[in-house]
Short mmCIF file of C-alpha atoms in Angstrom, two decimals:
data_model
loop_
_atom_site.label_atom_id
_atom_site.label_comp_id
_atom_site.label_asym_id
_atom_site.label_seq_id
_atom_site.Cartn_x
_atom_site.Cartn_y
_atom_site.Cartn_z
CA MET A 1 62.56 145.37 86.37
CA ASP A 2 63.41 149.04 87.49
CA ARG A 3 63.82 149.21 91.16
CA THR A 4 65.26 152.48 91.47
CA SER A 5 62.39 154.76 90.83
CA GLU A 6 59.73 152.77 93.63
CA ILE A 7 60.73 150.59 96.66
CA PHE A 8 57.90 148.98 98.55
CA GLY A 9 55.34 150.94 96.88
CA ASN A 10 57.17 154.06 97.57
CA LYS A 11 58.11 156.49 94.95
CA ILE A 12 61.20 158.13 94.42
CA ASP A 13 61.84 161.54 93.90
CA SER A 14 63.28 161.96 90.40
CA ARG A 15 66.14 164.15 91.24
CA THR A 16 67.21 160.96 92.90
CA VAL A 17 66.26 158.62 90.16
CA ARG A 18 68.56 160.78 87.85
CA LYS A 19 71.63 160.70 90.60
CA ALA A 20 71.55 156.79 90.19
CA PHE A 21 71.98 156.40 86.79
CA ALA A 22 74.44 159.15 86.38
CA ARG A 23 76.55 157.26 88.90
CA GLN A 24 76.11 154.19 86.91
CA ARG A 25 76.97 155.64 83.80
CA LYS A 26 80.05 156.89 86.00
CA PHE A 27 80.97 153.24 87.21
CA LEU A 28 80.83 152.12 83.16
CA ARG A 29 83.24 155.40 81.61
CA LYS A 30 85.37 154.06 84.93
CA PHE A 31 85.50 151.05 84.67
CA GLY A 32 83.82 149.44 81.69
CA ASP A 33 80.66 147.78 80.13
CA ASP A 34 81.00 143.91 80.53
CA ARG A 35 76.68 143.72 80.22
CA ASN A 36 76.88 141.90 77.31
CA ARG A 37 79.78 139.91 77.95
CA GLU A 38 79.95 136.25 78.61
CA TYR A 39 81.13 134.68 81.56
CA HIS A 40 81.32 130.97 83.19
CA LEU A 41 81.89 129.87 86.28
CA ALA A 42 83.60 126.42 87.57
CA VAL A 43 82.86 124.64 91.10
CA VAL A 44 86.48 124.24 92.64
CA ASP A 45 87.33 122.90 96.22
CA ASN A 46 88.99 125.21 98.83
CA PRO A 47 91.48 124.40 101.35
CA VAL A 48 89.80 125.92 104.22
CA LEU A 49 85.67 125.72 103.43
CA THR A 50 85.88 122.43 101.57
CA PRO A 51 86.88 120.75 104.76
CA ALA A 52 85.09 122.67 106.90
CA PHE A 53 81.81 122.96 105.35
CA GLY A 54 81.80 120.67 102.11
CA ALA A 55 81.79 124.21 100.66
CA LYS A 56 82.74 124.61 96.80
CA VAL A 57 83.75 127.77 95.27
CA LEU A 58 82.66 129.42 92.37
CA THR A 59 85.28 130.58 89.64
CA LEU A 60 85.70 132.14 86.27
CA SER A 61 85.67 129.39 83.77
CA ASP A 62 86.47 128.72 79.81
CA LYS A 63 83.95 126.43 80.06
CA PRO A 64 80.09 126.58 80.63
CA LEU A 65 78.96 125.66 84.38
CA GLY A 66 79.24 121.75 84.47
CA LYS A 67 76.70 120.11 86.57
CA LEU A 68 75.97 121.01 89.92
CA PRO A 69 75.55 119.05 93.29
CA GLU A 70 71.66 117.55 93.53
CA LYS A 71 71.51 119.53 96.84
CA CYS A 72 73.12 123.09 96.67
CA VAL A 73 72.80 126.66 98.08
CA VAL A 74 74.72 129.54 97.15
CA ILE A 75 76.34 131.95 99.87
CA GLY A 76 76.57 134.93 97.69
CA ASN A 77 78.97 137.53 99.49
CA ILE A 78 81.86 140.13 98.91
CA ARG A 79 84.80 140.52 101.08
CA MET A 80 84.40 143.76 102.95
CA GLY A 81 85.91 143.25 105.96
CA PHE A 82 85.58 140.27 107.46
CA GLY A 83 82.05 140.02 108.63
CA HIS A 84 80.68 139.40 105.50
CA TYR A 85 82.66 136.52 105.28
CA ARG A 86 81.97 135.19 108.79
CA ILE A 87 77.97 135.38 108.38
CA SER A 88 78.75 133.27 104.98
CA MET A 89 80.55 130.38 107.01
CA ALA A 90 77.75 130.54 109.46
CA MET A 91 75.31 129.49 106.46
CA ALA A 92 76.97 127.58 104.90
CA SER A 93 77.86 125.63 107.94
CA ALA A 94 74.32 125.01 108.60
CA ALA A 95 73.53 124.21 104.82
CA ARG A 96 76.06 121.45 105.56
CA ALA A 97 74.28 120.61 108.41
CA LEU A 98 70.85 120.40 106.86
CA GLY A 99 72.34 118.31 103.85
CA TYR A 100 73.30 120.76 101.28
CA THR A 101 76.40 121.53 99.46
CA PRO A 102 77.04 125.42 99.82
CA LEU A 103 78.39 127.25 96.99
CA TRP A 104 80.51 130.32 97.84
CA LEU A 105 79.97 133.24 95.52
CA ASP A 106 82.33 136.47 96.20
CA LEU A 107 81.30 138.80 93.90
CA ASN A 108 84.60 141.03 95.36
CA SER A 109 86.97 137.72 93.70
CA PHE A 110 86.06 138.24 89.44
CA PRO A 111 88.83 141.27 89.10
CA GLU A 112 87.94 141.53 85.66
CA THR A 113 84.05 142.34 85.88
CA THR A 114 82.86 145.72 86.36
CA GLY A 115 80.93 144.49 89.18
CA THR A 116 84.07 143.37 90.74
CA LYS A 117 86.22 146.64 90.42
CA ILE A 118 82.99 148.76 91.47
CA ILE A 119 82.97 146.90 95.12
CA ALA A 120 86.85 146.91 95.28
CA TYR A 121 86.16 150.97 94.80
CA GLN A 122 84.00 151.22 97.15
CA ASN A 123 85.68 148.90 99.66
CA LYS A 124 88.61 151.15 99.53
CA LEU A 125 87.17 154.38 100.47
CA TYR A 126 84.92 152.24 103.21
CA SER A 127 87.99 150.99 104.83
CA MET A 128 90.10 154.12 104.32
CA ALA A 129 86.78 155.99 106.34
CA SER A 130 87.10 153.38 109.00
CA ARG A 131 90.46 153.74 110.07
CA LEU A 132 90.48 157.83 109.47
CA SER A 133 87.19 158.30 112.17
CA GLN A 134 89.66 156.10 114.44
CA LYS A 135 92.30 159.10 113.72
CA SER A 136 89.97 162.36 113.67
CA ARG A 137 87.07 162.61 116.47
CA MET A 138 86.02 165.55 113.96
CA PHE A 139 85.67 163.51 111.22
CA ASN A 140 83.77 160.76 113.30
CA LYS A 141 81.58 163.23 114.88
CA PHE A 142 80.48 164.78 111.98
CA VAL A 143 80.97 162.57 109.02
CA TRP A 144 81.21 159.00 109.43
CA ASP A 145 79.13 158.69 111.99
CA PRO A 146 76.47 160.27 111.05
CA LEU A 147 76.80 158.47 107.70
CA ASN A 148 76.40 155.19 109.24
CA THR A 149 73.42 155.93 111.77
CA GLU A 150 71.43 158.39 109.64
CA GLY A 151 72.66 158.83 105.70
CA PHE A 152 72.78 154.65 105.05
CA LYS A 153 69.26 154.82 106.47
CA ARG A 154 67.60 156.76 103.83
CA LEU A 155 65.31 154.90 101.17
CA THR A 156 67.00 157.33 98.65
CA TYR A 157 70.45 155.88 99.15
CA ASN A 158 68.86 152.52 98.38
CA ALA A 159 67.55 153.62 95.42
CA VAL A 160 71.30 154.74 94.07
CA ASP A 161 72.89 151.64 94.79
CA GLN A 162 69.91 149.71 93.13
CA ALA A 163 70.99 151.25 89.93
CA SER A 164 74.84 150.37 90.53
CA SER A 165 73.82 146.58 91.53
CA GLU A 166 72.75 146.00 88.27
CA LEU A 167 76.02 145.96 86.97
CA MET A 168 77.20 143.06 88.88
CA THR A 169 75.06 140.31 87.51
CA PRO A 170 77.08 139.34 84.44
CA VAL A 171 79.12 136.64 86.18
CA MET A 172 75.82 134.78 87.81
CA ARG A 173 74.62 133.72 84.20
CA ASP A 174 75.49 130.46 84.38
CA LEU A 175 73.60 129.58 87.71
CA PRO A 176 69.92 128.42 87.61
CA ARG A 177 67.44 131.37 88.72
CA ASP A 178 65.75 128.72 90.69
CA ILE A 179 68.71 127.50 92.62
CA PRO A 180 68.44 128.69 96.59
CA PHE A 181 70.38 132.03 97.21
CA ILE A 182 71.43 133.16 100.43
CA ALA A 183 73.19 136.61 100.37
CA THR A 184 75.34 137.66 103.43
CA HIS A 185 75.77 141.19 102.09
CA VAL A 186 72.76 143.29 99.93
CA TRP A 187 74.65 143.83 96.88
CA PRO A 188 74.80 139.96 96.07
CA ALA A 189 71.02 139.92 97.21
CA GLN A 190 70.01 142.97 94.82
CA ALA A 191 72.11 141.36 91.91
CA ALA A 192 70.81 138.12 92.12
CA VAL A 193 67.06 140.01 92.22
CA HIS A 194 68.10 141.67 88.96
CA ALA A 195 69.15 138.44 87.25
CA GLY A 196 65.78 136.72 87.73
CA PHE A 197 66.74 134.51 90.75
CA SER A 198 63.38 133.12 92.62
CA HIS A 199 64.71 132.05 95.62
CA VAL A 200 67.20 134.83 97.26
CA VAL A 201 67.47 135.18 100.73
CA ASN A 202 68.95 138.55 101.85
CA ALA A 203 70.44 137.97 105.46
CA ILE A 204 70.40 141.73 106.75
CA PRO A 205 73.83 141.95 109.59
CA ASP A 206 73.04 144.47 111.72
CA ASN A 207 70.45 145.27 114.26
CA TRP A 208 70.26 149.21 113.38
CA ALA A 209 67.71 149.17 110.09
CA MET A 210 68.73 151.08 107.00
CA ALA A 211 67.61 151.59 103.74
CA LEU A 212 71.21 150.64 102.62
CA HIS A 213 70.15 146.78 103.45
CA LEU A 214 66.89 146.52 101.68
CA SER A 215 66.66 144.15 98.41
CA GLU A 216 63.29 144.17 96.67
CA GLY A 217 62.27 140.68 95.59
CA ALA A 218 64.57 138.75 97.96
CA LEU A 219 63.08 137.64 101.35
CA HIS A 220 64.41 139.46 104.30
CA LEU A 221 65.99 137.92 107.26
CA VAL A 222 66.92 139.95 110.55
CA GLN A 223 68.46 138.58 113.77
CA THR A 224 66.11 140.32 115.92
CA PRO A 225 62.79 141.46 117.14
CA SER A 226 63.10 145.04 116.93
CA SER A 227 64.80 145.34 113.73
CA TYR A 228 62.18 143.39 112.11
CA PHE A 229 59.52 145.97 112.93
CA SER A 230 61.78 148.73 112.32
CA TYR A 231 62.48 147.27 108.81
CA ARG A 232 58.87 145.88 108.69
CA THR A 233 57.69 149.71 108.16
CA LEU A 234 60.22 151.41 107.12
CA LYS A 235 60.61 153.36 110.23
CA SER A 236 62.70 156.61 109.97
CA PHE A 237 63.72 155.89 106.52
CA ALA A 238 62.67 159.28 105.41
CA GLY A 239 63.14 161.25 108.21
CA GLU A 240 59.77 162.25 109.99
CA LYS A 241 57.73 161.08 106.76
CA VAL A 242 55.68 157.66 107.31
CA LEU A 243 56.13 155.24 104.37
CA ALA A 244 54.20 152.50 102.80
CA PRO A 245 55.10 149.31 105.02
CA MET A 246 57.00 145.94 103.41
CA GLY A 247 54.69 143.12 103.69
CA GLU A 248 54.58 140.21 105.62
CA ASP A 249 55.98 138.05 103.26
CA ASP A 250 58.83 140.36 102.47
CA ILE A 251 60.66 139.94 105.91
CA PHE A 252 61.41 137.15 108.79
CA TYR A 253 62.66 136.90 111.92
CA ALA A 254 65.10 134.23 112.06
CA GLY A 255 67.42 134.44 114.79
CA HIS A 256 71.41 135.17 115.22
CA TYR A 257 73.09 133.42 112.11
CA ILE A 258 75.64 131.02 113.94
CA ASP A 259 77.40 128.09 112.61
CA ASP A 260 76.32 124.41 112.74
CA GLU A 261 79.42 123.73 115.27
CA PHE A 262 78.44 126.33 117.60
CA VAL A 263 74.81 125.84 118.36
CA SER A 264 75.21 121.97 118.18
CA ASN A 265 78.03 122.38 120.87
CA ILE A 266 76.35 125.09 123.35
CA GLU A 267 76.10 122.91 126.40
CA LYS A 268 79.42 121.80 126.15
CA ASP A 269 81.82 124.83 125.86
CA CYS A 270 79.35 126.73 128.50
CA ALA A 271 80.07 123.59 130.49
CA GLU A 272 83.40 124.24 130.01
CA ARG A 273 83.79 127.96 130.68
CA ILE A 274 81.72 127.75 133.68
CA ALA A 275 84.09 124.76 135.08
CA ARG A 276 87.12 126.71 134.41
CA ALA A 277 85.35 130.02 136.32
CA GLU A 278 84.77 128.28 138.78
CA SER A 279 87.75 126.81 139.58
CA GLY A 280 90.03 130.18 139.18
CA LYS A 281 91.66 128.83 136.08
CA PRO A 282 93.14 131.86 134.13
CA VAL A 283 90.73 133.76 131.68
CA ARG A 284 91.32 133.16 128.52
CA PHE A 285 90.44 136.42 126.20
CA LEU A 286 90.06 136.36 122.51
CA LEU A 287 91.04 140.00 120.32
CA THR A 288 90.36 139.58 117.27
CA ILE A 289 91.25 142.30 114.22
CA GLY A 290 88.91 142.84 111.81
CA GLY A 291 89.28 143.46 107.85
CA ALA A 292 88.75 147.52 107.87
CA GLY A 293 92.28 148.11 110.39
CA ALA A 294 90.56 150.50 112.51
CA GLN A 295 91.65 150.60 116.53
CA GLY A 296 94.54 150.01 116.50
CA ASP A 297 95.67 152.26 119.59
CA TYR A 298 92.98 151.06 121.40
CA PHE A 299 93.32 147.29 120.73
CA ALA A 300 97.08 148.42 121.86
CA ALA A 301 95.86 149.61 125.25
CA LEU A 302 94.00 147.05 125.89
CA VAL A 303 96.74 144.40 125.48
CA ARG A 304 98.97 146.72 127.76
CA LYS A 305 96.28 146.28 130.72
CA LEU A 306 96.32 142.57 129.90
CA VAL A 307 99.77 142.19 130.23
CA PRO A 308 100.32 142.32 134.18
CA PHE A 309 97.56 139.55 134.29
CA ILE A 310 99.04 137.59 132.20
CA LYS A 311 102.53 137.60 133.94
CA GLU A 312 100.48 136.82 136.84
CA GLY A 313 99.13 133.56 135.20
CA ARG A 314 95.60 135.00 136.06
CA ALA A 315 94.89 135.44 132.21
CA VAL A 316 95.66 134.27 128.66
CA LEU A 317 95.40 136.08 125.29
CA TYR A 318 94.83 134.66 121.88
CA LEU A 319 95.10 137.14 119.36
CA ASN A 320 94.29 136.52 116.30
CA ILE A 321 95.38 139.28 113.77
CA GLY A 322 93.48 138.12 110.18
CA ASP A 323 96.12 138.29 107.43
CA TYR A 324 97.74 141.51 108.11
CA LYS A 325 101.35 140.45 109.59
CA SER A 326 101.99 144.20 109.82
CA VAL A 327 99.46 144.52 112.61
CA TRP A 328 102.06 142.30 114.90
CA ASP A 329 104.42 144.61 114.08
CA MET A 330 102.59 147.34 115.52
CA PHE A 331 101.92 145.76 118.29
CA GLU A 332 105.18 144.83 119.27
CA GLN A 333 106.63 148.25 119.14
CA LYS A 334 103.41 149.71 120.88
CA VAL A 335 103.56 147.29 123.97
CA PRO A 336 106.91 145.96 123.67
CA GLU A 337 106.59 143.47 126.77
CA LEU A 338 104.99 141.10 124.88
CA GLY A 339 108.09 140.09 123.38
CA GLY A 340 108.76 137.53 126.34
CA ILE A 341 105.52 135.96 126.77
CA SER A 342 104.12 135.77 122.87
CA GLU A 343 104.19 132.74 120.79
CA THR A 344 103.39 133.53 117.07
CA HIS A 345 101.20 130.60 114.84
CA PHE A 346 101.95 132.52 111.07
CA ASP A 347 100.48 130.45 108.55
CA ASP A 348 99.81 127.18 110.12
CA TRP A 349 96.37 126.25 109.54
CA GLU A 350 97.07 122.76 110.94
CA GLY A 351 98.44 124.07 113.98
CA THR A 352 95.77 126.55 114.73
CA ARG A 353 92.89 124.33 114.35
CA ALA A 354 94.86 122.02 116.65
CA PHE A 355 95.48 125.04 118.94
CA ALA A 356 92.07 125.75 118.89
CA SER A 357 91.30 121.73 120.24
CA SER A 358 94.19 121.98 123.15
CA PRO A 359 94.49 126.07 123.60
CA ALA A 360 97.21 126.63 125.60
CA GLU A 361 96.59 128.02 129.47
CA SER A 362 99.17 130.40 129.80
CA GLY A 363 100.84 133.86 127.76
CA VAL A 364 100.30 135.49 124.18
CA HIS A 365 99.31 133.72 121.17
CA VAL A 366 99.00 135.22 118.00
CA PHE A 367 97.50 134.03 114.72
CA CYS A 368 98.25 135.11 110.75
CA HIS A 369 96.62 133.50 108.42
CA LYS A 370 97.87 135.08 104.37
CA ASP A 371 94.99 133.17 103.33
CA ILE A 372 91.70 135.06 103.91
CA PHE A 373 89.19 131.94 104.35
CA ALA A 374 92.01 130.97 107.46
CA ALA A 375 92.25 134.56 108.53
CA VAL A 376 88.78 134.82 109.15
CA TYR A 377 88.10 131.28 110.29
CA ALA A 378 90.68 131.13 112.60
CA THR A 379 88.90 133.73 115.15
CA ASN A 380 85.57 130.83 114.70
CA LEU A 381 88.01 128.24 115.98
CA LEU A 382 89.49 130.09 118.94
CA MET A 383 86.35 131.49 120.02
CA ARG A 384 84.82 128.00 121.13
CA ALA A 385 88.16 127.57 123.25
CA CYS A 386 88.22 131.28 124.30
CA ASP A 387 86.20 132.79 127.95
CA VAL A 388 85.64 136.61 126.55
CA LEU A 389 85.89 137.65 123.18
CA ILE A 390 86.98 141.23 122.84
CA THR A 391 85.28 142.64 119.88
CA LYS A 392 83.19 146.09 118.61
CA PRO A 393 79.74 145.14 118.36
CA SER A 394 79.83 144.03 114.72
CA GLU A 395 78.52 140.54 113.43
CA LEU A 396 80.39 139.00 116.42
CA ALA A 397 78.50 140.77 118.55
CA PHE A 398 75.46 138.07 117.81
CA TYR A 399 77.57 134.87 118.94
CA PRO A 400 76.92 132.67 121.74
CA VAL A 401 80.11 133.58 123.62
CA PRO A 402 81.17 135.71 126.36
CA LYS A 403 81.65 138.93 125.17
CA LEU A 404 83.48 142.71 126.54
CA MET A 405 81.67 145.03 123.86
CA ILE A 406 84.63 147.59 123.09
CA GLN A 407 83.95 150.99 121.18
CA HIS A 408 82.26 151.08 117.66
CA VAL A 409 83.82 152.14 114.47
CA GLY A 410 80.56 152.71 112.61
CA GLY A 411 77.58 154.13 113.90
CA HIS A 412 75.09 151.01 113.27
CA GLU A 413 77.58 148.86 115.22
CA CYS A 414 76.05 150.23 118.11
CA TRP A 415 72.51 148.26 118.62
CA GLY A 416 74.52 144.73 118.14
CA ALA A 417 76.18 146.07 121.77
CA VAL A 418 72.09 146.69 123.10
CA ARG A 419 71.48 143.14 121.82
CA ALA A 420 73.82 141.20 123.32
CA ALA A 421 73.54 143.06 126.61
CA GLU A 422 69.84 142.67 126.50
CA ILE A 423 70.09 138.72 126.04
CA GLY A 424 72.56 138.77 128.81
CA ASP A 425 75.78 137.47 126.17
CA GLY A 426 77.67 140.78 126.07
CA THR A 427 78.52 143.25 127.97
CA PRO A 428 76.96 146.79 126.74
CA GLU A 429 79.26 148.98 124.46
CA CYS A 430 81.70 150.33 126.52
CA PRO A 431 82.09 154.40 126.13
CA ASN A 432 85.65 154.82 126.54
CA LEU A 433 88.96 152.68 127.29
CA ALA A 434 88.65 153.17 130.73
CA TYR A 435 85.79 151.49 131.01
CA ALA A 436 86.84 148.64 128.63
CA GLU A 437 90.14 148.17 130.83
CA SER A 438 87.70 148.30 133.97
CA MET A 439 85.50 145.32 132.31
CA LEU A 440 88.77 143.40 131.61
CA ALA A 441 89.72 143.54 135.22
CA SER A 442 85.87 142.81 136.11
CA PHE A 443 86.24 139.74 133.98
CA ILE A 444 89.29 138.38 135.94
CA GLU A 445 88.64 139.58 138.98
CA LYS A 446 84.56 138.99 139.19
CA ARG A 447 84.24 135.48 137.69
CA ASP A 448 80.40 135.87 138.52
CA ILE A 449 79.99 138.11 135.09
CA LEU A 450 81.09 135.30 133.16
CA LEU A 451 78.66 132.57 134.92
CA LYS A 452 75.84 134.79 134.07
CA MET A 453 76.95 135.17 130.95
CA ASN A 454 76.77 131.76 130.32
CA HIS A 455 74.09 130.71 132.00
CA ALA A 456 71.80 133.33 129.76
CA ILE A 457 73.85 131.58 126.40
CA LEU A 458 72.37 128.25 127.58
CA SER A 459 69.22 130.19 127.85
CA ASN A 460 69.04 131.51 124.60
CA LYS A 461 69.75 128.46 122.70
CA LYS A 462 66.18 127.23 124.53
CA SER A 463 64.78 130.05 122.69
CA GLY A 464 66.28 129.66 119.32
CA ILE A 465 67.86 132.51 119.52
CA TYR A 466 71.13 131.23 117.66
CA ASN A 467 69.39 129.43 114.96
CA GLY A 468 68.72 131.78 112.23
CA ALA A 469 71.30 130.28 109.86
CA TYR A 470 69.58 126.83 109.45
CA HIS A 471 66.25 129.63 108.95
CA ALA A 472 68.48 130.85 106.28
CA VAL A 473 69.28 127.72 104.32
CA GLU A 474 65.20 126.51 104.97
CA LEU A 475 63.51 128.98 103.53
CA ALA A 476 66.31 129.87 100.26
CA ALA A 477 65.28 126.18 100.03
CA ASP A 478 61.68 126.36 100.04
CA MET A 479 60.26 129.89 100.29
CA ASP A 480 56.65 128.66 100.99
CA SER A 481 57.08 126.26 103.61
CA GLY A 482 60.41 126.98 105.58
CA ARG A 483 58.53 129.24 107.84
CA LYS A 484 56.26 126.97 108.33
CA GLU A 485 57.74 123.90 109.18
CA SER A 486 62.18 123.54 111.03
CA VAL A 487 63.37 120.86 113.02
CA TYR A 488 65.15 123.95 114.78
CA ALA A 489 63.18 126.34 117.70
CA TYR A 490 62.16 129.75 116.41
CA ALA A 491 63.26 132.89 118.48
CA GLY A 492 60.10 134.44 119.56
CA ARG A 493 57.29 131.21 119.06
#
C-alpha cells in the first residue's frame, strides 16, 4: 500500500513523492536490492536480555523460523544511540511482567541486508552531526537544532522516510503477521506495517511532536498529554496549514515507558533516597554517556565540579561510559584529579549487578561494557541505586528518578525536560554549564530539592504516569480491548 503519497488523508505534493522514490532508488543502487531474497530467523538466548527479561533475540538463520513461544511479543527497534534500546528494554520488562516472551528484533543487526545498510548509513550521519553540534555553535544554531525541531516535524519528511522503510521488510517475512509488534523506533513500525503486520504499536519516544515518528497503519503511543494533542491534530506539521487530523483509533496516551522493575519498586527506592537525604549521607550522582558520544567537554567540567565534594565525602559519582572505553581516556586526560579517587568496573557484568545491589558510598566508580546490552542496562541498574541522575533530556527524562537536566543535543529533546519539571521529578533544562554546576551544588547543600522530587515520583506513580510500557504490551496483544481494560492505572483517567 502506498503510504508516501497520502498520510492520514493529507495529500503529499508530487515533488516530495518524486524525491521519496528517488531516494529509495539511490539506496537500492548504493546498498543492493534484496526485496526478492529469502531470509530466515532463529530465536536465541542473550546473556543480558534473557536473564533480565526472559527475552530472546531474533537472528538470521539458514532454516525457516521454528515454533515460537505460545505468548510472545516482538520488540522492534534499532540501535541508534542508547535511547531506543533502553525503551525496548522497558517494553521487554513489561512484557515479561504480563506473562509474555519478548522477541528482540533489531533491524540494525543484520549487516547483509539492505535495510541494515540503510540504517547504519543514516545512523553514522546522525552521530557525526550530534558530535559536531557540540563543537560548533554555528552548526548547532543554524543546522542541527532547526533540523531536529522543525525539519523532522514536517509531514513531507515522513513521506520520504516511508519510501525508504519499505526496503527494511524482507527480514520480517518469517514472522506471523498477527503477532503483537511493539516498535520503539519509527522505522521498524513503518517496516512492520509495510510487511502487513496487523498488531503494530508505534511507541513514540519524544515529547516534541514530529512527523518523523508517524507510521500510519500502526497504533501510535505517546507518553504525555501535550504530545497527544500535537500528534492528534498534526499541529504545525505543514507550517501554518491546518491538516486533516489523526483518527481517535490512531493514537493513544499511554504514559511513560518504564521497566517493570522500576515501577514495582518505586516506593522502596524513594524511601531509601528520602532516608539518605534526611540523614545527610553523601549524594549519589549517576552520569551516563549515550551512544552518540557528544558533550565530552561539558561532562568533564561537571565531573571537575563534583571532585571537591567527592573528596569531602559529601558526594559519590557513578559514571557509566557505555561501550566506549575511549571516553574514560578522555576523562583521565581532562580531569587528572580523578586518578586517586576512581575505581573502574570494566566488562564485569556480574560485578556491575552486584555493585548496583550494594553500591559504594564514596569515590568515583566507572562502568564500561563492550557488550551493548550490558552497556545500556548498566544505567538502568545504577539508576535505582543513585540519588540524582545527570542526563540530557532524552529518553531518560521520563524515568522515575530525581534528575538534573543538562543541556540538550538535539532541539527536540528540550520538551523532555519540560515534562520532567512539570511533573516534579526533574529540573528544568540547564541553559548553560554554570547553571548546571550550580544545580549540582544545590542537590548536595539543599536536600529539600531531593525530598520534593521523590515525593513527586510517589504521587506520579499513583496517577499511573509511569505505566506506559504495560499499556503498550496490552494494546499490541489486543488492539480492540486493551485500551478499555487494564490492571494498571491509566494516566489522565
